[in-house]
PDB file of C-alpha atoms in Angstrom:
ATOM      1  CA  MET O   1      22.225  11.741 -17.670  1.00  0.00           C
ATOM      2  CA  MET O   2      18.695  12.907 -16.918  1.00  0.00           C
ATOM      3  CA  MET O   3      19.669  13.902 -13.374  1.00  0.00           C
ATOM      4  CA  GLN O   4      22.637  15.847 -14.741  1.00  0.00           C
ATOM      5  CA  LEU O   5      20.502  17.664 -17.297  1.00  0.00           C
ATOM      6  CA  THR O   6      17.551  18.333 -14.986  1.00  0.00           C
ATOM      7  CA  LEU O   7      19.347  19.666 -11.912  1.00  0.00           C
ATOM      8  CA  ARG O   8      20.930  23.103 -12.139  1.00  0.00           C
ATOM      9  CA  ASN O   9      21.527  23.858  -8.450  1.00  0.00           C
ATOM     10  CA  ARG O  10      20.354  22.981  -4.961  1.00  0.00           C
ATOM     11  CA  LYS O  11      17.092  24.828  -5.469  1.00  0.00           C
ATOM     12  CA  ASP O  12      16.058  22.244  -8.092  1.00  0.00           C
ATOM     13  CA  GLY O  13      14.301  19.178  -6.697  1.00  0.00           C
ATOM     14  CA  ILE O  14      13.233  15.741  -7.882  1.00  0.00           C
ATOM     15  CA  MET O  15      10.462  13.773  -6.193  1.00  0.00           C
ATOM     16  CA  CYS O  16      11.372  10.172  -5.378  1.00  0.00           C
ATOM     17  CA  PRO O  17       9.510   7.356  -3.603  1.00  0.00           C
ATOM     18  CA  ILE O  18      10.487   6.246  -0.125  1.00  0.00           C
ATOM     19  CA  PRO O  19      11.530   3.447   0.101  1.00  0.00           C
ATOM     20  CA  GLN O  20      13.597   4.070  -3.029  1.00  0.00           C
ATOM     21  CA  TYR O  21      16.397   2.615  -5.096  1.00  0.00           C
ATOM     22  CA  PRO O  22      19.372   4.521  -3.556  1.00  0.00           C
ATOM     23  CA  LEU O  23      20.815   5.407  -6.964  1.00  0.00           C
ATOM     24  CA  TYR O  24      18.267   8.214  -7.142  1.00  0.00           C
ATOM     25  CA  SER O  25      19.106  10.006  -3.916  1.00  0.00           C
ATOM     26  CA  ALA O  26      22.825   9.482  -4.569  1.00  0.00           C
ATOM     27  CA  SER O  27      22.587  10.905  -8.106  1.00  0.00           C
ATOM     28  CA  ILE O  28      20.575  13.891  -6.899  1.00  0.00           C
ATOM     29  CA  ALA O  29      23.212  14.606  -4.253  1.00  0.00           C
ATOM     30  CA  LEU O  30      26.032  14.140  -6.777  1.00  0.00           C
ATOM     31  CA  HIS O  31      24.495  16.771  -9.061  1.00  0.00           C
ATOM     32  CA  ASP O  32      23.851  19.140  -6.135  1.00  0.00           C
ATOM     33  CA  GLY O  33      20.069  18.945  -6.340  1.00  0.00           C
ATOM     34  CA  THR O  34      17.464  18.374  -3.632  1.00  0.00           C
ATOM     35  CA  LEU O  35      15.631  15.131  -2.953  1.00  0.00           C
ATOM     36  CA  VAL O  36      11.907  15.653  -2.413  1.00  0.00           C
ATOM     37  CA  PRO O  37      10.703  12.383  -0.883  1.00  0.00           C
ATOM     38  CA  TYR O  38       7.193  10.988  -0.945  1.00  0.00           C
ATOM     39  CA  TYR O  39       6.234   7.957   1.138  1.00  0.00           C
ATOM     40  CA  LEU O  40       4.635   4.815  -0.246  1.00  0.00           C
ATOM     41  CA  ASP O  41       1.838   3.378   1.899  1.00  0.00           C
ATOM     42  CA  GLU O  42       2.897   0.020   3.329  1.00  0.00           C
ATOM     43  CA  SER O  43      -0.601  -0.653   4.723  1.00  0.00           C
ATOM     44  CA  LYS O  44      -1.964  -0.501   1.155  1.00  0.00           C
ATOM     45  CA  GLY O  45       0.561  -2.826  -0.430  1.00  0.00           C
ATOM     46  CA  TRP O  46       3.094  -0.016  -0.939  1.00  0.00           C
ATOM     47  CA  GLY O  47       0.545   1.993  -2.915  1.00  0.00           C
ATOM     48  CA  LEU O  48       1.062   5.557  -4.064  1.00  0.00           C
ATOM     49  CA  ASP O  49      -1.342   8.035  -2.458  1.00  0.00           C
ATOM     50  CA  MET O  50      -1.970  11.119  -4.595  1.00  0.00           C
ATOM     51  CA  SER O  51      -2.626  13.306  -1.553  1.00  0.00           C
ATOM     52  CA  GLU O  52       0.876  12.414  -0.356  1.00  0.00           C
ATOM     53  CA  LEU O  53       2.350  13.549  -3.671  1.00  0.00           C
ATOM     54  CA  LYS O  54       0.462  16.820  -3.596  1.00  0.00           C
ATOM     55  CA  SER O  55       1.342  17.661   0.015  1.00  0.00           C
ATOM     56  CA  ARG O  56       5.043  16.897  -0.536  1.00  0.00           C
ATOM     57  CA  LEU O  57       5.111  19.047  -3.670  1.00  0.00           C
ATOM     58  CA  GLU O  58       3.381  21.929  -1.885  1.00  0.00           C
ATOM     59  CA  ALA O  59       5.771  21.713   1.068  1.00  0.00           C
ATOM     60  CA  ALA O  60       8.823  21.688  -1.212  1.00  0.00           C
ATOM     61  CA  THR O  61       7.535  24.617  -3.242  1.00  0.00           C
ATOM     62  CA  ALA O  62       6.792  26.584  -0.068  1.00  0.00           C
ATOM     63  CA  SER O  63      10.389  26.074   1.067  1.00  0.00           C
ATOM     64  CA  GLY O  64      11.734  27.524  -2.183  1.00  0.00           C
ATOM     65  CA  ILE O  65      12.453  24.289  -4.063  1.00  0.00           C
ATOM     66  CA  ASN O  66      11.711  24.249  -7.783  1.00  0.00           C
ATOM     67  CA  VAL O  67      10.466  20.681  -8.258  1.00  0.00           C
ATOM     68  CA  ARG O  68      11.241  19.634 -11.816  1.00  0.00           C
ATOM     69  CA  ALA O  69      10.589  15.889 -12.040  1.00  0.00           C
ATOM     70  CA  LEU O  70       8.873  12.899 -10.441  1.00  0.00           C
ATOM     71  CA  VAL O  71      10.454   9.444 -10.255  1.00  0.00           C
ATOM     72  CA  VAL O  72       8.147   6.414 -10.257  1.00  0.00           C
ATOM     73  CA  ILE O  73       9.525   2.871  -9.969  1.00  0.00           C
ATOM     74  CA  ASN O  74       7.067   0.336 -11.383  1.00  0.00           C
ATOM     75  CA  PRO O  75       7.277  -2.536 -10.521  1.00  0.00           C
ATOM     76  CA  GLY O  76       8.760  -1.278  -7.281  1.00  0.00           C
ATOM     77  CA  ASN O  77      12.284  -1.596  -5.935  1.00  0.00           C
ATOM     78  CA  PRO O  78      12.688  -2.469  -3.079  1.00  0.00           C
ATOM     79  CA  THR O  79       8.971  -2.905  -2.429  1.00  0.00           C
ATOM     80  CA  GLY O  80       7.821  -5.179  -5.283  1.00  0.00           C
ATOM     81  CA  GLN O  81       4.394  -3.585  -5.886  1.00  0.00           C
ATOM     82  CA  VAL O  82       2.770  -3.175  -9.316  1.00  0.00           C
ATOM     83  CA  LEU O  83       0.774   0.009  -9.843  1.00  0.00           C
ATOM     84  CA  SER O  84      -2.805  -0.144 -11.050  1.00  0.00           C
ATOM     85  CA  GLN O  85      -3.619   1.640 -14.300  1.00  0.00           C
ATOM     86  CA  GLU O  86      -5.892   4.003 -12.375  1.00  0.00           C
ATOM     87  CA  ASN O  87      -2.993   4.954 -10.138  1.00  0.00           C
ATOM     88  CA  GLN O  88      -0.805   5.458 -13.203  1.00  0.00           C
ATOM     89  CA  GLN O  89      -3.420   7.712 -14.800  1.00  0.00           C
ATOM     90  CA  ASN O  90      -3.508   9.821 -11.641  1.00  0.00           C
ATOM     91  CA  ILE O  91       0.290  10.126 -11.717  1.00  0.00           C
ATOM     92  CA  VAL O  92       0.307  11.149 -15.380  1.00  0.00           C
ATOM     93  CA  GLN O  93      -2.379  13.761 -14.689  1.00  0.00           C
ATOM     94  CA  PHE O  94      -0.420  15.043 -11.688  1.00  0.00           C
ATOM     95  CA  CYS O  95       2.732  15.497 -13.795  1.00  0.00           C
ATOM     96  CA  LYS O  96       0.734  17.124 -16.581  1.00  0.00           C
ATOM     97  CA  ASP O  97      -0.992  19.565 -14.207  1.00  0.00           C
ATOM     98  CA  GLU O  98       2.195  20.456 -12.331  1.00  0.00           C
ATOM     99  CA  GLY O  99       4.496  20.598 -15.350  1.00  0.00           C
ATOM    100  CA  LEU O 100       6.796  17.849 -14.049  1.00  0.00           C
ATOM    101  CA  ILE O 101       9.010  15.510 -16.059  1.00  0.00           C
ATOM    102  CA  LEU O 102       7.876  11.930 -15.422  1.00  0.00           C
ATOM    103  CA  LEU O 103      10.883   9.643 -14.941  1.00  0.00           C
ATOM    104  CA  ALA O 104       9.452   6.124 -15.306  1.00  0.00           C
ATOM    105  CA  ASP O 105      11.785   3.420 -14.001  1.00  0.00           C
ATOM    106  CA  GLU O 106      10.289   0.333 -15.663  1.00  0.00           C
ATOM    107  CA  VAL O 107      13.249  -2.050 -15.558  1.00  0.00           C
ATOM    108  CA  TYR O 108      11.241  -4.856 -13.870  1.00  0.00           C
ATOM    109  CA  GLN O 109       8.401  -4.795 -16.384  1.00  0.00           C
ATOM    110  CA  GLU O 110       8.803  -8.484 -17.292  1.00  0.00           C
ATOM    111  CA  ASN O 111       8.649  -9.584 -13.653  1.00  0.00           C
ATOM    112  CA  ILE O 112       4.971  -9.823 -12.697  1.00  0.00           C
ATOM    113  CA  TYR O 113       3.892 -12.652 -10.381  1.00  0.00           C
ATOM    114  CA  VAL O 114       0.201 -12.084  -9.602  1.00  0.00           C
ATOM    115  CA  ASP O 115      -2.761 -12.802 -11.857  1.00  0.00           C
ATOM    116  CA  ASN O 116      -4.685  -9.638 -10.969  1.00  0.00           C
ATOM    117  CA  LYS O 117      -1.935  -7.228 -12.035  1.00  0.00           C
ATOM    118  CA  LYS O 118      -0.149  -6.567 -15.298  1.00  0.00           C
ATOM    119  CA  PHE O 119       2.505  -4.129 -16.423  1.00  0.00           C
ATOM    120  CA  THR O 120       1.436  -1.144 -18.478  1.00  0.00           C
ATOM    121  CA  SER O 121       4.021   1.426 -19.540  1.00  0.00           C
ATOM    122  CA  PHE O 122       3.512   5.029 -18.539  1.00  0.00           C
ATOM    123  CA  LYS O 123       3.832   5.999 -22.189  1.00  0.00           C
ATOM    124  CA  LYS O 124       0.888   3.751 -23.088  1.00  0.00           C
ATOM    125  CA  VAL O 125      -1.125   5.161 -20.191  1.00  0.00           C
ATOM    126  CA  ALA O 126      -0.362   8.742 -21.206  1.00  0.00           C
ATOM    127  CA  ARG O 127      -1.301   8.088 -24.832  1.00  0.00           C
ATOM    128  CA  SER O 128      -4.517   6.316 -23.791  1.00  0.00           C
ATOM    129  CA  MET O 129      -5.456   9.496 -21.917  1.00  0.00           C
ATOM    130  CA  GLY O 130      -5.067  11.481 -25.124  1.00  0.00           C
ATOM    131  CA  TYR O 131      -1.770  13.122 -24.183  1.00  0.00           C
ATOM    132  CA  THR O 132       0.764  13.464 -26.988  1.00  0.00           C
ATOM    133  CA  GLU O 133       4.384  14.555 -27.248  1.00  0.00           C
ATOM    134  CA  LYS O 134       3.200  18.136 -26.839  1.00  0.00           C
ATOM    135  CA  ASP O 135       1.493  17.513 -23.497  1.00  0.00           C
ATOM    136  CA  ILE O 136       3.910  15.734 -21.165  1.00  0.00           C
ATOM    137  CA  CYS O 137       7.667  15.138 -20.843  1.00  0.00           C
ATOM    138  CA  LEU O 138       8.252  11.444 -20.210  1.00  0.00           C
ATOM    139  CA  VAL O 139      11.443   9.397 -19.927  1.00  0.00           C
ATOM    140  CA  SER O 140      11.074   5.601 -19.825  1.00  0.00           C
ATOM    141  CA  PHE O 141      13.969   3.489 -18.521  1.00  0.00           C
ATOM    142  CA  HIS O 142      14.598  -0.197 -19.210  1.00  0.00           C
ATOM    143  CA  SER O 143      17.484  -2.572 -18.527  1.00  0.00           C
ATOM    144  CA  ILE O 144      18.725  -5.956 -19.712  1.00  0.00           C
ATOM    145  CA  SER O 145      20.084  -6.879 -16.276  1.00  0.00           C
ATOM    146  CA  LYS O 146      16.597  -7.510 -14.856  1.00  0.00           C
ATOM    147  CA  GLY O 147      13.669  -9.460 -16.276  1.00  0.00           C
ATOM    148  CA  TYR O 148      14.745 -12.940 -17.354  1.00  0.00           C
ATOM    149  CA  TYR O 149      17.642 -12.101 -19.662  1.00  0.00           C
ATOM    150  CA  GLY O 150      20.718 -10.803 -17.850  1.00  0.00           C
ATOM    151  CA  GLU O 151      19.938 -12.104 -14.356  1.00  0.00           C
ATOM    152  CA  CYS O 152      21.722  -9.116 -12.761  1.00  0.00           C
ATOM    153  CA  GLY O 153      24.979  -9.964 -14.526  1.00  0.00           C
ATOM    154  CA  ARG O 154      24.860  -8.637 -18.076  1.00  0.00           C
ATOM    155  CA  ARG O 155      24.672  -4.865 -18.195  1.00  0.00           C
ATOM    156  CA  GLY O 156      22.992  -2.600 -20.706  1.00  0.00           C
ATOM    157  CA  GLY O 157      19.956  -0.389 -20.912  1.00  0.00           C
ATOM    158  CA  TYR O 158      18.145   2.361 -22.714  1.00  0.00           C
ATOM    159  CA  MET O 159      15.850   5.290 -22.174  1.00  0.00           C
ATOM    160  CA  GLU O 160      13.116   6.590 -24.435  1.00  0.00           C
ATOM    161  CA  VAL O 161      12.813  10.369 -24.264  1.00  0.00           C
ATOM    162  CA  THR O 162       9.465  11.811 -25.360  1.00  0.00           C
ATOM    163  CA  GLY O 163       7.833  15.221 -25.129  1.00  0.00           C
ATOM    164  CA  PHE O 164      11.049  17.272 -25.134  1.00  0.00           C
ATOM    165  CA  ASP O 165      11.931  19.991 -27.619  1.00  0.00           C
ATOM    166  CA  SER O 166      14.513  19.126 -30.251  1.00  0.00           C
ATOM    167  CA  ASP O 167      17.115  21.468 -28.741  1.00  0.00           C
ATOM    168  CA  VAL O 168      16.799  19.644 -25.396  1.00  0.00           C
ATOM    169  CA  LYS O 169      17.242  16.280 -27.142  1.00  0.00           C
ATOM    170  CA  ASP O 170      20.368  17.681 -28.793  1.00  0.00           C
ATOM    171  CA  GLN O 171      21.829  18.346 -25.339  1.00  0.00           C
ATOM    172  CA  ILE O 172      20.949  14.789 -24.227  1.00  0.00           C
ATOM    173  CA  TYR O 173      22.838  13.393 -27.230  1.00  0.00           C
ATOM    174  CA  LYS O 174      25.803  15.628 -26.388  1.00  0.00           C
ATOM    175  CA  VAL O 175      25.943  14.311 -22.833  1.00  0.00           C
ATOM    176  CA  ALA O 176      25.606  10.727 -24.094  1.00  0.00           C
ATOM    177  CA  SER O 177      28.412  11.299 -26.597  1.00  0.00           C
ATOM    178  CA  VAL O 178      30.836  12.280 -23.834  1.00  0.00           C
ATOM    179  CA  ASN O 179      30.786   8.653 -22.648  1.00  0.00           C
ATOM    180  CA  LEU O 180      32.270   5.604 -24.326  1.00  0.00           C
ATOM    181  CA  CYS O 181      29.837   3.037 -25.699  1.00  0.00           C
ATOM    182  CA  SER O 182      28.518   0.244 -23.518  1.00  0.00           C
ATOM    183  CA  ASN O 183      30.270  -3.138 -23.531  1.00  0.00           C
ATOM    184  CA  LEU O 184      29.876  -5.337 -26.594  1.00  0.00           C
ATOM    185  CA  SER O 185      27.966  -8.136 -24.861  1.00  0.00           C
ATOM    186  CA  GLY O 186      25.530  -5.584 -23.470  1.00  0.00           C
ATOM    187  CA  GLN O 187      24.917  -4.166 -26.950  1.00  0.00           C
ATOM    188  CA  ILE O 188      24.330  -7.652 -28.376  1.00  0.00           C
ATOM    189  CA  MET O 189      21.891  -8.511 -25.591  1.00  0.00           C
ATOM    190  CA  MET O 190      20.034  -5.244 -26.080  1.00  0.00           C
ATOM    191  CA  SER O 191      19.555  -6.009 -29.777  1.00  0.00           C
ATOM    192  CA  LEU O 192      18.226  -9.471 -28.893  1.00  0.00           C
ATOM    193  CA  ILE O 193      15.799  -8.076 -26.318  1.00  0.00           C
ATOM    194  CA  MET O 194      14.484  -5.495 -28.764  1.00  0.00           C
ATOM    195  CA  ASN O 195      14.072  -8.180 -31.435  1.00  0.00           C
ATOM    196  CA  PRO O 196      13.268 -11.485 -29.656  1.00  0.00           C
ATOM    197  CA  PRO O 197      12.570 -14.778 -31.462  1.00  0.00           C
ATOM    198  CA  LYS O 198       9.216 -14.839 -33.233  1.00  0.00           C
ATOM    199  CA  VAL O 199       6.753 -17.631 -33.943  1.00  0.00           C
ATOM    200  CA  GLY O 200       8.264 -19.801 -36.651  1.00  0.00           C
ATOM    201  CA  ASP O 201      11.873 -18.946 -35.786  1.00  0.00           C
ATOM    202  CA  GLU O 202      14.139 -21.905 -35.070  1.00  0.00           C
ATOM    203  CA  SER O 203      14.824 -20.802 -31.485  1.00  0.00           C
ATOM    204  CA  TYR O 204      11.296 -19.637 -30.598  1.00  0.00           C
ATOM    205  CA  GLU O 205      10.172 -22.738 -28.689  1.00  0.00           C
ATOM    206  CA  LEU O 206      13.369 -22.973 -26.644  1.00  0.00           C
ATOM    207  CA  TYR O 207      13.252 -19.228 -25.934  1.00  0.00           C
ATOM    208  CA  THR O 208       9.637 -19.286 -24.687  1.00  0.00           C
ATOM    209  CA  SER O 209      10.147 -22.398 -22.578  1.00  0.00           C
ATOM    210  CA  GLU O 210      13.225 -20.931 -20.873  1.00  0.00           C
ATOM    211  CA  ARG O 211      11.503 -17.565 -20.359  1.00  0.00           C
ATOM    212  CA  ASP O 212       8.386 -19.145 -18.861  1.00  0.00           C
ATOM    213  CA  ALA O 213      10.437 -21.456 -16.634  1.00  0.00           C
ATOM    214  CA  ILE O 214      12.498 -18.583 -15.213  1.00  0.00           C
ATOM    215  CA  LEU O 215       9.515 -16.314 -14.543  1.00  0.00           C
ATOM    216  CA  SER O 216       7.344 -19.054 -13.040  1.00  0.00           C
ATOM    217  CA  SER O 217      10.211 -20.082 -10.767  1.00  0.00           C
ATOM    218  CA  LEU O 218      10.683 -16.487  -9.614  1.00  0.00           C
ATOM    219  CA  GLY O 219       6.964 -16.332  -8.867  1.00  0.00           C
ATOM    220  CA  ARG O 220       7.114 -19.497  -6.764  1.00  0.00           C
ATOM    221  CA  ARG O 221      10.165 -18.203  -4.900  1.00  0.00           C
ATOM    222  CA  ALA O 222       8.446 -14.880  -4.177  1.00  0.00           C
ATOM    223  CA  LYS O 223       5.396 -16.638  -2.747  1.00  0.00           C
ATOM    224  CA  MET O 224       7.468 -19.136  -0.761  1.00  0.00           C
ATOM    225  CA  LEU O 225       9.605 -16.431   0.820  1.00  0.00           C
ATOM    226  CA  ALA O 226       6.677 -14.110   1.626  1.00  0.00           C
ATOM    227  CA  GLU O 227       4.833 -16.931   3.379  1.00  0.00           C
ATOM    228  CA  ALA O 228       7.926 -17.816   5.412  1.00  0.00           C
ATOM    229  CA  LEU O 229       8.568 -14.200   6.438  1.00  0.00           C
ATOM    230  CA  ASN O 230       4.986 -13.716   7.580  1.00  0.00           C
ATOM    231  CA  LYS O 231       5.338 -16.737   9.868  1.00  0.00           C
ATOM    232  CA  LEU O 232       8.190 -15.099  11.785  1.00  0.00           C
ATOM    233  CA  GLU O 233       7.315 -13.422  15.062  1.00  0.00           C
ATOM    234  CA  GLY O 234       7.172  -9.650  14.714  1.00  0.00           C
ATOM    235  CA  VAL O 235       7.563  -9.703  10.927  1.00  0.00           C
ATOM    236  CA  THR O 236       4.964  -8.601   8.351  1.00  0.00           C
ATOM    237  CA  CYS O 237       5.509  -8.672   4.624  1.00  0.00           C
ATOM    238  CA  ASN O 238       3.455  -7.616   1.609  1.00  0.00           C
ATOM    239  CA  GLU O 239       3.495 -10.045  -1.291  1.00  0.00           C
ATOM    240  CA  ALA O 240       5.872  -9.430  -4.176  1.00  0.00           C
ATOM    241  CA  GLU O 241       3.595  -8.536  -7.075  1.00  0.00           C
ATOM    242  CA  GLY O 242       6.606  -7.897  -9.273  1.00  0.00           C
ATOM    243  CA  ALA O 243      10.348  -7.106  -9.413  1.00  0.00           C
ATOM    244  CA  MET O 244      12.815  -9.317  -7.510  1.00  0.00           C
ATOM    245  CA  TYR O 245      12.460  -8.329  -3.876  1.00  0.00           C
ATOM    246  CA  LEU O 246      10.482  -8.451  -0.666  1.00  0.00           C
ATOM    247  CA  PHE O 247      10.641  -5.624   1.873  1.00  0.00           C
ATOM    248  CA  PRO O 248       9.412  -7.029   5.194  1.00  0.00           C
ATOM    249  CA  ARG O 249       8.811  -4.890   8.264  1.00  0.00           C
ATOM    250  CA  ILE O 250      10.375  -6.152  11.475  1.00  0.00           C
ATOM    251  CA  GLU O 251       9.567  -5.250  15.070  1.00  0.00           C
ATOM    252  CA  LEU O 252      12.901  -5.236  16.903  1.00  0.00           C
ATOM    253  CA  PRO O 253      13.076  -5.851  20.662  1.00  0.00           C
ATOM    254  CA  GLU O 254      14.145  -2.914  22.798  1.00  0.00           C
ATOM    255  CA  GLY O 255      17.221  -4.887  23.831  1.00  0.00           C
ATOM    256  CA  ALA O 256      18.321  -5.185  20.211  1.00  0.00           C
ATOM    257  CA  ILE O 257      17.794  -1.459  19.626  1.00  0.00           C
ATOM    258  CA  LYS O 258      19.923  -0.610  22.673  1.00  0.00           C
ATOM    259  CA  SER O 259      22.655  -3.049  21.593  1.00  0.00           C
ATOM    260  CA  ALA O 260      22.644  -1.556  18.104  1.00  0.00           C
ATOM    261  CA  LYS O 261      23.107   1.958  19.478  1.00  0.00           C
ATOM    262  CA  ALA O 262      25.914   0.739  21.727  1.00  0.00           C
ATOM    263  CA  ALA O 263      27.617  -0.739  18.658  1.00  0.00           C
ATOM    264  CA  GLY O 264      27.152   2.493  16.710  1.00  0.00           C
ATOM    265  CA  MET O 265      24.702   0.926  14.249  1.00  0.00           C
ATOM    266  CA  VAL O 266      21.214   1.642  13.024  1.00  0.00           C
ATOM    267  CA  PRO O 267      18.961  -1.104  14.488  1.00  0.00           C
ATOM    268  CA  ASP O 268      17.989  -2.706  11.172  1.00  0.00           C
ATOM    269  CA  THR O 269      21.648  -2.705  10.103  1.00  0.00           C
ATOM    270  CA  PHE O 270      22.492  -4.430  13.384  1.00  0.00           C
ATOM    271  CA  TYR O 271      19.934  -7.162  12.608  1.00  0.00           C
ATOM    272  CA  CYS O 272      21.209  -7.619   9.064  1.00  0.00           C
ATOM    273  CA  ARG O 273      24.845  -7.820  10.173  1.00  0.00           C
ATOM    274  CA  ARG O 274      23.988 -10.418  12.795  1.00  0.00           C
ATOM    275  CA  LEU O 275      22.080 -12.401  10.162  1.00  0.00           C
ATOM    276  CA  LEU O 276      25.060 -12.283   7.806  1.00  0.00           C
ATOM    277  CA  ASP O 277      27.517 -13.373  10.499  1.00  0.00           C
ATOM    278  CA  ALA O 278      25.309 -16.225  11.671  1.00  0.00           C
ATOM    279  CA  THR O 279      24.087 -17.608   8.348  1.00  0.00           C
ATOM    280  CA  GLY O 280      25.901 -16.014   5.416  1.00  0.00           C
ATOM    281  CA  ILE O 281      22.558 -14.668   4.155  1.00  0.00           C
ATOM    282  CA  VAL O 282      22.913 -11.167   2.719  1.00  0.00           C
ATOM    283  CA  VAL O 283      19.993  -8.751   3.070  1.00  0.00           C
ATOM    284  CA  VAL O 284      20.010  -4.952   2.922  1.00  0.00           C
ATOM    285  CA  PRO O 285      18.710  -2.855   5.849  1.00  0.00           C
ATOM    286  CA  GLY O 286      15.656  -0.746   5.163  1.00  0.00           C
ATOM    287  CA  SER O 287      17.497   2.366   6.334  1.00  0.00           C
ATOM    288  CA  GLY O 288      19.494   2.123   3.106  1.00  0.00           C
ATOM    289  CA  PHE O 289      16.314   2.733   1.085  1.00  0.00           C
ATOM    290  CA  GLY O 290      14.444   5.079   3.416  1.00  0.00           C
ATOM    291  CA  GLN O 291      11.463   4.150   5.566  1.00  0.00           C
ATOM    292  CA  VAL O 292       8.850   5.752   7.781  1.00  0.00           C
ATOM    293  CA  PRO O 293      10.680   6.969  10.910  1.00  0.00           C
ATOM    294  CA  GLY O 294      10.392   4.509  13.779  1.00  0.00           C
ATOM    295  CA  THR O 295       9.903   1.494  11.493  1.00  0.00           C
ATOM    296  CA  TRP O 296      12.503  -1.099  10.538  1.00  0.00           C
ATOM    297  CA  HIS O 297      12.723  -3.200   7.385  1.00  0.00           C
ATOM    298  CA  PHE O 298      15.137  -5.155   5.240  1.00  0.00           C
ATOM    299  CA  ARG O 299      15.195  -5.988   1.545  1.00  0.00           C
ATOM    300  CA  ILE O 300      15.660  -9.620   0.574  1.00  0.00           C
ATOM    301  CA  THR O 301      15.873 -10.909  -2.994  1.00  0.00           C
ATOM    302  CA  ILE O 302      14.136 -13.900  -4.568  1.00  0.00           C
ATOM    303  CA  LEU O 303      17.176 -14.637  -6.758  1.00  0.00           C
ATOM    304  CA  PRO O 304      18.766 -17.670  -5.032  1.00  0.00           C
ATOM    305  CA  PRO O 305      18.124 -20.921  -6.949  1.00  0.00           C
ATOM    306  CA  GLU O 306      14.699 -22.332  -6.158  1.00  0.00           C
ATOM    307  CA  GLU O 307      16.101 -25.580  -4.779  1.00  0.00           C
ATOM    308  CA  LYS O 308      18.126 -23.609  -2.208  1.00  0.00           C
ATOM    309  CA  MET O 309      15.206 -21.543  -0.903  1.00  0.00           C
ATOM    310  CA  PRO O 310      14.020 -24.074   1.732  1.00  0.00           C
ATOM    311  CA  THR O 311      17.503 -24.154   3.261  1.00  0.00           C
ATOM    312  CA  ILE O 312      17.747 -20.371   3.234  1.00  0.00           C
ATOM    313  CA  ILE O 313      14.314 -20.074   4.845  1.00  0.00           C
ATOM    314  CA  SER O 314      15.267 -22.611   7.510  1.00  0.00           C
ATOM    315  CA  LYS O 315      18.471 -20.740   8.367  1.00  0.00           C
ATOM    316  CA  LEU O 316      16.652 -17.396   8.453  1.00  0.00           C
ATOM    317  CA  THR O 317      13.914 -18.800  10.698  1.00  0.00           C
ATOM    318  CA  THR O 318      16.394 -20.338  13.158  1.00  0.00           C
ATOM    319  CA  PHE O 319      18.420 -17.131  13.300  1.00  0.00           C
ATOM    320  CA  HIS O 320      15.347 -14.969  13.877  1.00  0.00           C
ATOM    321  CA  GLU O 321      14.079 -17.134  16.715  1.00  0.00           C
ATOM    322  CA  ARG O 322      17.479 -17.092  18.434  1.00  0.00           C
ATOM    323  CA  PHE O 323      17.831 -13.344  17.886  1.00  0.00           C
ATOM    324  CA  LEU O 324      14.514 -12.685  19.635  1.00  0.00           C
ATOM    325  CA  GLN O 325      15.393 -15.046  22.470  1.00  0.00           C
ATOM    326  CA  GLU O 326      18.683 -13.235  23.003  1.00  0.00           C
ATOM    327  CA  PHE O 327      17.320  -9.700  23.084  1.00  0.00           C
ATOM    328  CA  GLN O 328      13.893 -10.229  24.619  1.00  0.00           C
ATOM    329  CA  ALA O 329      15.449 -11.725  27.743  1.00  0.00           C
TER     330      ALA O 329
END
């Protein structure tokens, strides 16, 4: 809905991170807008460099693009980083100074796995800086299918729209009213998420024990998988600070790159297809999310049951070793 309402024609642009969740670039294309990419810095744990934002905005503006909004995914998908509050403050200030709508994708806010990071909403950051509804347009997105509730099965979500004039909000409600309501189970889950069990409630102890068990298991799986990936020859992987994914970088042998081109495939897609055929393990090539030209990645989730992770790691390791042997010869 926000893409539809923000983009008027191809001269309107929205800044999105690369790597990015492909829904953004697809939605921008669907509504005939222009994607203005900015690259996350893999060498700094997929951090967001403000000079990169500024240079990309200046280049887009110079080419005649009217940049209207900035998308930030925190925690990151597919990269799994958690932004520092200082970085968030810089982003808020950037949007304030440039008059951009801040589209804050915060659907993984419950999924934090490192002790030195915590989730802070962009709305809280903006308010802590003294900015009110009159100062910055901010849309916060959340979903029940992430975190520890829906486990990527149940579907429902919401957005909080702040800083917009009442006539703009009226148009948002009109667009929302064109659609049918979300499914009943999604509505029920949303009400439960917005009003979880409280201390003293009959279900509170069971709720907290299940929540803590799920999140701690995801944390162990993230660490286990990152360690295994970093042991593979030619593979480097930042830790998953949050979300549900790892996005390792892989150095592919020249023989594999040539074979991929002969098969009409992008090299990282070729690797992922071979992995699927050999092991049944499904990963997504980095080219599907965007990546620095000349680099290759894949996204792998931490969602398989914890007891199955050692087997998955073993199969992945065996495949990778054989793949290198085949194409380095």
